[in-house]
Amino acid sequence: MKNLILTLFKGMFIGGTMLIPGVSGGSMAIILGIYDRLISSISRFFKNIKSNVIFLAIFGIGAVAGMILFAKPISYLKDMFEKPVMFFFIGCVAGSIPMMLKKAQVKKVSWKCFVFPIVGILFVILIALIPTGGTAAAMSGSIFDYLLLVLAGFLAAIALVLPGISVSFFLLLIGVYDDLINSIETLNIPFLIPIFIGLVLGVILTTKLLEAAMNKFPQPTYLIILGFIVGSIAEIFPGLPGDVFEYIICAVTLALGFIFIWLLSRLENNKDSVSDADVPAPADSIQK
């Protein structure tokens, strides 16, 4: 029950923050320590259907609740106190770095600790440099138009799954954000169905590839993901504070973000330790 409540809470936080332009839902999932479980639940859905359905349902309920309850208040706080709020998120990113290094099994400093994160950072920067409106979203009813929408949904799924890339920002890049929002408001089903099909296909394929990479090449994969997350700071950095008082407030919110994620990662470590302790020792290790 405790784990389900924690999953619900994490879903609410991710749902409430992912609609903020520049804030990545994947990054928030990594930072909150739930990303691996999400990837595994989708990639291996049919291997443990009951457990995966419960987990994804609880997370989904939390995410939707977070969008409804917190998206507007967080957006309001961002509009009113942009720099302190965004420095809180930067603190969250900084607080996740020790956790990511642990997942990458980094035990000593080597060239990999620099090269792979730089690859991730450069990828995020290149995405940000793409001019907006790259995909024509106008519908003429041809099969080609529907295939373009499927492709747009597929690309959006990649942005949804990969940390460090804001889905809303990516939809702006490929030129379908405004049309998608309008289609949701007006329930334009012919527009939404191909987007949804591409989204589902993209999520399934991307999660399978990511899980395979995490299992076979954990260190490079997690270090590149760390680069994705660090690279996202450029999208959420609001600029330097304006005066001494604002410097102090931003320093406080930065520290609060770091402490929040640090405490949460310790809670995750304690939970994992308890889970490992509950696993019985192998029979051949028990002395007669």
Coordinates of C-alpha atoms in Angstrom, one line a residue:
M1 CA 0.0 0.0 0.0
K2 CA 2.9 2.4 0.9
N3 CA 4.4 1.8 -2.6
L4 CA 1.1 2.5 -4.3
I5 CA 0.6 5.8 -2.4
L6 CA 4.2 6.8 -3.3
T7 CA 3.5 5.9 -7.0
L8 CA 0.3 8.0 -6.9
F9 CA 2.2 11.0 -5.4
K10 CA 5.0 10.7 -8.0
G11 CA 2.4 10.5 -10.8
M12 CA 0.7 13.7 -9.5
F13 CA 4.0 15.6 -9.4
I14 CA 4.9 14.5 -12.9
G15 CA 1.5 15.2 -14.3
G16 CA 1.4 18.7 -12.7
T17 CA 4.8 19.7 -14.0
M18 CA 5.1 18.1 -17.5
L19 CA 2.7 20.7 -19.0
I20 CA 5.1 23.5 -18.2
P21 CA 7.1 24.4 -21.4
G22 CA 10.7 23.2 -21.0
V23 CA 10.0 20.7 -18.2
S24 CA 10.3 17.1 -19.3
G25 CA 8.0 14.5 -17.9
G26 CA 10.7 11.9 -18.6
S27 CA 13.2 13.9 -16.6
M28 CA 10.8 14.2 -13.7
A29 CA 10.2 10.5 -13.8
I30 CA 14.0 9.9 -13.7
I31 CA 14.5 12.4 -10.9
L32 CA 11.7 10.8 -8.9
G33 CA 13.1 7.3 -9.3
I34 CA 10.2 5.9 -11.2
Y35 CA 11.4 6.0 -14.8
D36 CA 12.9 2.4 -14.9
R37 CA 9.6 1.0 -13.5
L38 CA 7.6 2.8 -16.1
I39 CA 9.8 1.6 -19.0
S40 CA 9.7 -2.0 -17.7
S41 CA 5.9 -2.0 -17.2
I42 CA 5.3 -0.8 -20.7
S43 CA 8.0 -2.9 -22.4
R44 CA 7.1 -6.1 -20.5
F45 CA 3.4 -5.4 -20.2
F46 CA 2.2 -9.0 -21.1
K47 CA 4.8 -10.7 -18.9
N48 CA 3.1 -9.6 -15.6
I49 CA -0.2 -8.1 -16.7
K50 CA -1.8 -7.8 -13.3
S51 CA 1.1 -6.0 -11.6
N52 CA 1.8 -3.8 -14.6
V53 CA -1.9 -2.8 -14.9
I54 CA -2.1 -1.9 -11.3
F55 CA 1.1 0.1 -11.4
L56 CA 0.3 2.0 -14.6
A57 CA -3.3 2.6 -13.5
I58 CA -2.2 4.1 -10.2
F59 CA 0.5 6.2 -11.9
G60 CA -2.0 7.3 -14.6
I61 CA -4.6 8.3 -12.1
G62 CA -1.9 10.3 -10.2
A63 CA -0.7 12.0 -13.4
V64 CA -4.2 13.0 -14.5
A65 CA -5.0 14.2 -11.0
G66 CA -1.8 16.2 -11.0
M67 CA -2.7 17.8 -14.3
I68 CA -6.1 18.8 -13.0
L69 CA -5.1 19.9 -9.5
F70 CA -1.6 21.3 -9.8
A71 CA -0.9 22.2 -13.5
K72 CA -2.7 25.6 -13.1
P73 CA -1.3 26.5 -9.7
I74 CA 2.2 25.6 -10.8
S75 CA 1.7 27.5 -14.0
Y76 CA 0.4 30.5 -12.0
L77 CA 3.4 30.3 -9.6
K78 CA 5.7 30.2 -12.6
D79 CA 4.1 33.3 -14.1
M80 CA 4.2 35.2 -10.9
F81 CA 7.5 33.9 -9.5
E82 CA 9.2 32.5 -12.6
K83 CA 12.8 32.6 -11.4
P84 CA 12.3 31.0 -7.9
V85 CA 10.1 28.3 -9.4
M86 CA 12.4 27.4 -12.2
F87 CA 15.4 27.4 -9.8
F88 CA 13.5 24.9 -7.8
F89 CA 13.4 22.6 -10.8
I90 CA 17.1 23.2 -11.5
G91 CA 17.7 22.1 -7.9
C92 CA 15.7 19.0 -8.6
V93 CA 17.9 18.2 -11.6
A94 CA 21.1 18.8 -9.5
G95 CA 19.7 16.5 -6.8
S96 CA 19.2 13.7 -9.2
I97 CA 22.8 13.6 -10.4
P98 CA 24.1 11.3 -7.6
M99 CA 21.3 8.9 -8.2
M100 CA 22.0 8.8 -12.0
L101 CA 25.7 8.2 -11.3
K102 CA 24.8 5.3 -9.0
K103 CA 22.5 3.8 -11.7
A104 CA 25.3 4.2 -14.2
Q105 CA 27.5 2.2 -11.8
V106 CA 30.2 4.9 -11.9
K107 CA 32.9 3.9 -9.3
K108 CA 35.8 6.0 -10.6
V109 CA 36.2 9.0 -12.9
S110 CA 37.0 8.1 -16.5
W111 CA 36.5 9.5 -20.0
K112 CA 33.1 7.9 -20.1
C113 CA 31.9 10.1 -17.3
F114 CA 32.4 13.1 -19.6
V115 CA 31.9 11.9 -23.2
F116 CA 28.5 10.1 -22.8
P117 CA 26.9 13.0 -20.9
I118 CA 28.2 15.4 -23.5
V119 CA 26.5 13.3 -26.2
G120 CA 23.2 13.6 -24.3
I121 CA 23.6 17.4 -23.8
L122 CA 24.4 18.0 -27.5
F123 CA 21.4 15.9 -28.5
V124 CA 19.1 18.2 -26.4
I125 CA 20.8 21.3 -27.8
L126 CA 20.4 20.1 -31.4
I127 CA 16.7 19.4 -30.8
A128 CA 16.3 23.0 -29.4
L129 CA 17.9 24.4 -32.5
I130 CA 15.4 22.9 -34.9
P131 CA 13.2 25.7 -36.3
T132 CA 9.5 25.4 -35.2
G133 CA 6.7 24.4 -37.5
G134 CA 8.7 21.7 -39.3
T135 CA 5.7 19.5 -40.0
A136 CA 2.6 20.8 -41.9
A137 CA -0.4 19.9 -39.8
A138 CA -3.0 21.1 -42.3
M139 CA -5.5 18.3 -43.1
S140 CA -6.6 17.8 -46.7
G141 CA -8.0 14.3 -46.0
S142 CA -5.4 12.4 -48.0
I143 CA -3.7 9.2 -46.8
F144 CA -0.4 11.0 -46.9
D145 CA -1.8 13.6 -44.4
Y146 CA -2.9 10.8 -42.0
L147 CA 0.5 9.1 -42.3
L148 CA 2.2 12.4 -41.4
L149 CA 0.0 12.6 -38.3
V150 CA 0.9 9.1 -37.3
L151 CA 4.6 10.1 -37.7
A152 CA 4.0 13.2 -35.6
G153 CA 2.5 11.0 -32.9
F154 CA 5.4 8.6 -33.1
L155 CA 7.9 11.5 -32.8
A156 CA 6.0 12.9 -29.9
A157 CA 6.2 9.5 -28.1
I158 CA 9.9 9.6 -28.4
A159 CA 10.0 13.0 -26.8
L160 CA 7.5 11.7 -24.1
V161 CA 9.7 8.7 -23.2
L162 CA 13.2 10.3 -23.5
P163 CA 14.2 12.5 -20.5
G164 CA 15.2 16.1 -21.0
I165 CA 12.9 16.8 -23.9
S166 CA 9.6 18.7 -23.2
V167 CA 6.7 17.1 -25.1
S168 CA 4.9 20.4 -25.5
F169 CA 8.1 22.0 -26.8
F170 CA 8.7 19.1 -29.2
L171 CA 5.1 19.4 -30.6
L172 CA 5.8 23.0 -31.2
L173 CA 9.0 22.1 -33.1
I174 CA 7.2 19.7 -35.5
G175 CA 4.3 22.1 -36.0
V176 CA 1.3 20.3 -34.6
Y177 CA 1.0 21.8 -31.1
D178 CA -1.7 24.4 -31.9
D179 CA -3.7 22.0 -34.1
L180 CA -3.5 19.2 -31.4
I181 CA -4.7 21.5 -28.7
N182 CA -7.5 22.8 -30.9
S183 CA -8.4 19.2 -31.9
I184 CA -8.6 18.1 -28.2
E185 CA -10.9 21.1 -27.4
T186 CA -13.2 20.4 -30.4
L187 CA -12.9 16.6 -30.3
N188 CA -11.6 16.4 -33.8
I189 CA -11.5 12.6 -33.9
P190 CA -10.1 12.2 -37.5
F191 CA -7.1 14.3 -36.4
L192 CA -6.6 12.7 -33.0
I193 CA -6.8 9.0 -34.0
P194 CA -3.7 8.9 -36.2
I195 CA -1.8 11.0 -33.6
F196 CA -2.9 8.4 -30.9
I197 CA -1.9 5.5 -33.1
G198 CA 1.6 7.0 -33.7
L199 CA 1.9 7.8 -30.0
V200 CA 1.2 4.2 -28.9
L201 CA 3.5 2.7 -31.5
G202 CA 6.3 5.2 -30.5
V203 CA 5.9 4.5 -26.8
I204 CA 6.1 0.7 -27.2
L205 CA 9.1 0.8 -29.6
T206 CA 11.0 3.4 -27.7
T207 CA 10.5 1.7 -24.3
K208 CA 11.6 -1.6 -25.7
L209 CA 14.8 -0.1 -27.1
L210 CA 15.5 1.9 -24.0
E211 CA 15.0 -1.2 -21.7
A212 CA 17.3 -3.2 -23.9
A213 CA 20.0 -0.5 -23.8
M214 CA 19.6 -0.1 -20.0
N215 CA 20.1 -3.9 -19.5
K216 CA 23.0 -4.4 -22.0
F217 CA 24.8 -1.1 -21.8
P218 CA 23.7 0.4 -18.4
Q219 CA 26.6 2.8 -17.9
P220 CA 26.6 4.5 -21.4
T221 CA 22.8 4.6 -21.4
Y222 CA 22.4 6.2 -18.0
L223 CA 25.2 8.6 -18.6
I224 CA 23.7 9.8 -21.9
I225 CA 20.3 10.1 -20.0
L226 CA 22.2 12.2 -17.4
G227 CA 23.3 14.4 -20.3
F228 CA 19.6 14.7 -21.5
I229 CA 18.6 15.9 -18.0
V230 CA 21.5 18.3 -17.6
G231 CA 20.9 19.6 -21.1
S232 CA 17.3 20.4 -20.2
I233 CA 18.6 23.0 -17.8
A234 CA 19.1 25.4 -20.7
E235 CA 15.4 25.1 -21.4
I236 CA 14.3 25.9 -17.9
F237 CA 17.0 28.4 -16.9
P238 CA 15.1 31.7 -16.4
G239 CA 18.2 33.9 -16.3
L240 CA 20.1 35.4 -13.3
P241 CA 18.1 36.9 -10.4
G242 CA 17.6 40.7 -10.6
D243 CA 18.6 41.8 -7.1
V244 CA 20.0 40.6 -3.8
F245 CA 16.6 39.6 -2.4
E246 CA 15.8 37.6 -5.5
Y247 CA 19.2 35.9 -5.4
I248 CA 18.5 34.8 -1.8
I249 CA 15.0 33.5 -2.7
C250 CA 16.3 31.6 -5.8
A251 CA 19.2 30.1 -3.7
V252 CA 16.6 28.9 -1.2
T253 CA 14.3 27.3 -3.8
L254 CA 17.4 25.8 -5.5
A255 CA 18.4 24.2 -2.2
L256 CA 14.8 23.1 -1.5
G257 CA 14.7 21.4 -4.9
F258 CA 18.0 19.6 -4.3
I259 CA 17.0 18.5 -0.8
F260 CA 13.6 17.3 -2.0
I261 CA 15.1 15.0 -4.6
W262 CA 17.9 13.9 -2.3
L263 CA 15.5 12.9 0.4
L264 CA 13.3 11.1 -2.1
S265 CA 16.3 9.2 -3.5
R266 CA 17.2 8.1 0.0
L267 CA 13.7 6.9 0.6
E268 CA 14.0 4.9 -2.6
N269 CA 17.3 3.4 -1.5
N270 CA 15.8 2.4 1.9
K271 CA 12.8 0.9 0.1
D272 CA 15.1 -1.1 -2.2
S273 CA 17.2 -2.3 0.8
V274 CA 14.1 -3.5 2.6
S275 CA 12.9 -5.3 -0.5
D276 CA 16.3 -7.0 -0.9
A277 CA 16.3 -8.0 2.8
D278 CA 12.9 -9.7 2.4
V279 CA 14.2 -11.9 -0.4
P280 CA 15.1 -15.4 1.1
A281 CA 18.7 -16.6 0.7
P282 CA 19.3 -19.3 -1.8
A283 CA 18.9 -22.8 -0.5
D284 CA 22.5 -23.8 -1.2
S285 CA 23.8 -20.9 0.9
I286 CA 22.1 -22.2 4.0
Q287 CA 24.5 -24.2 6.1
K288 CA 23.3 -27.5 7.3

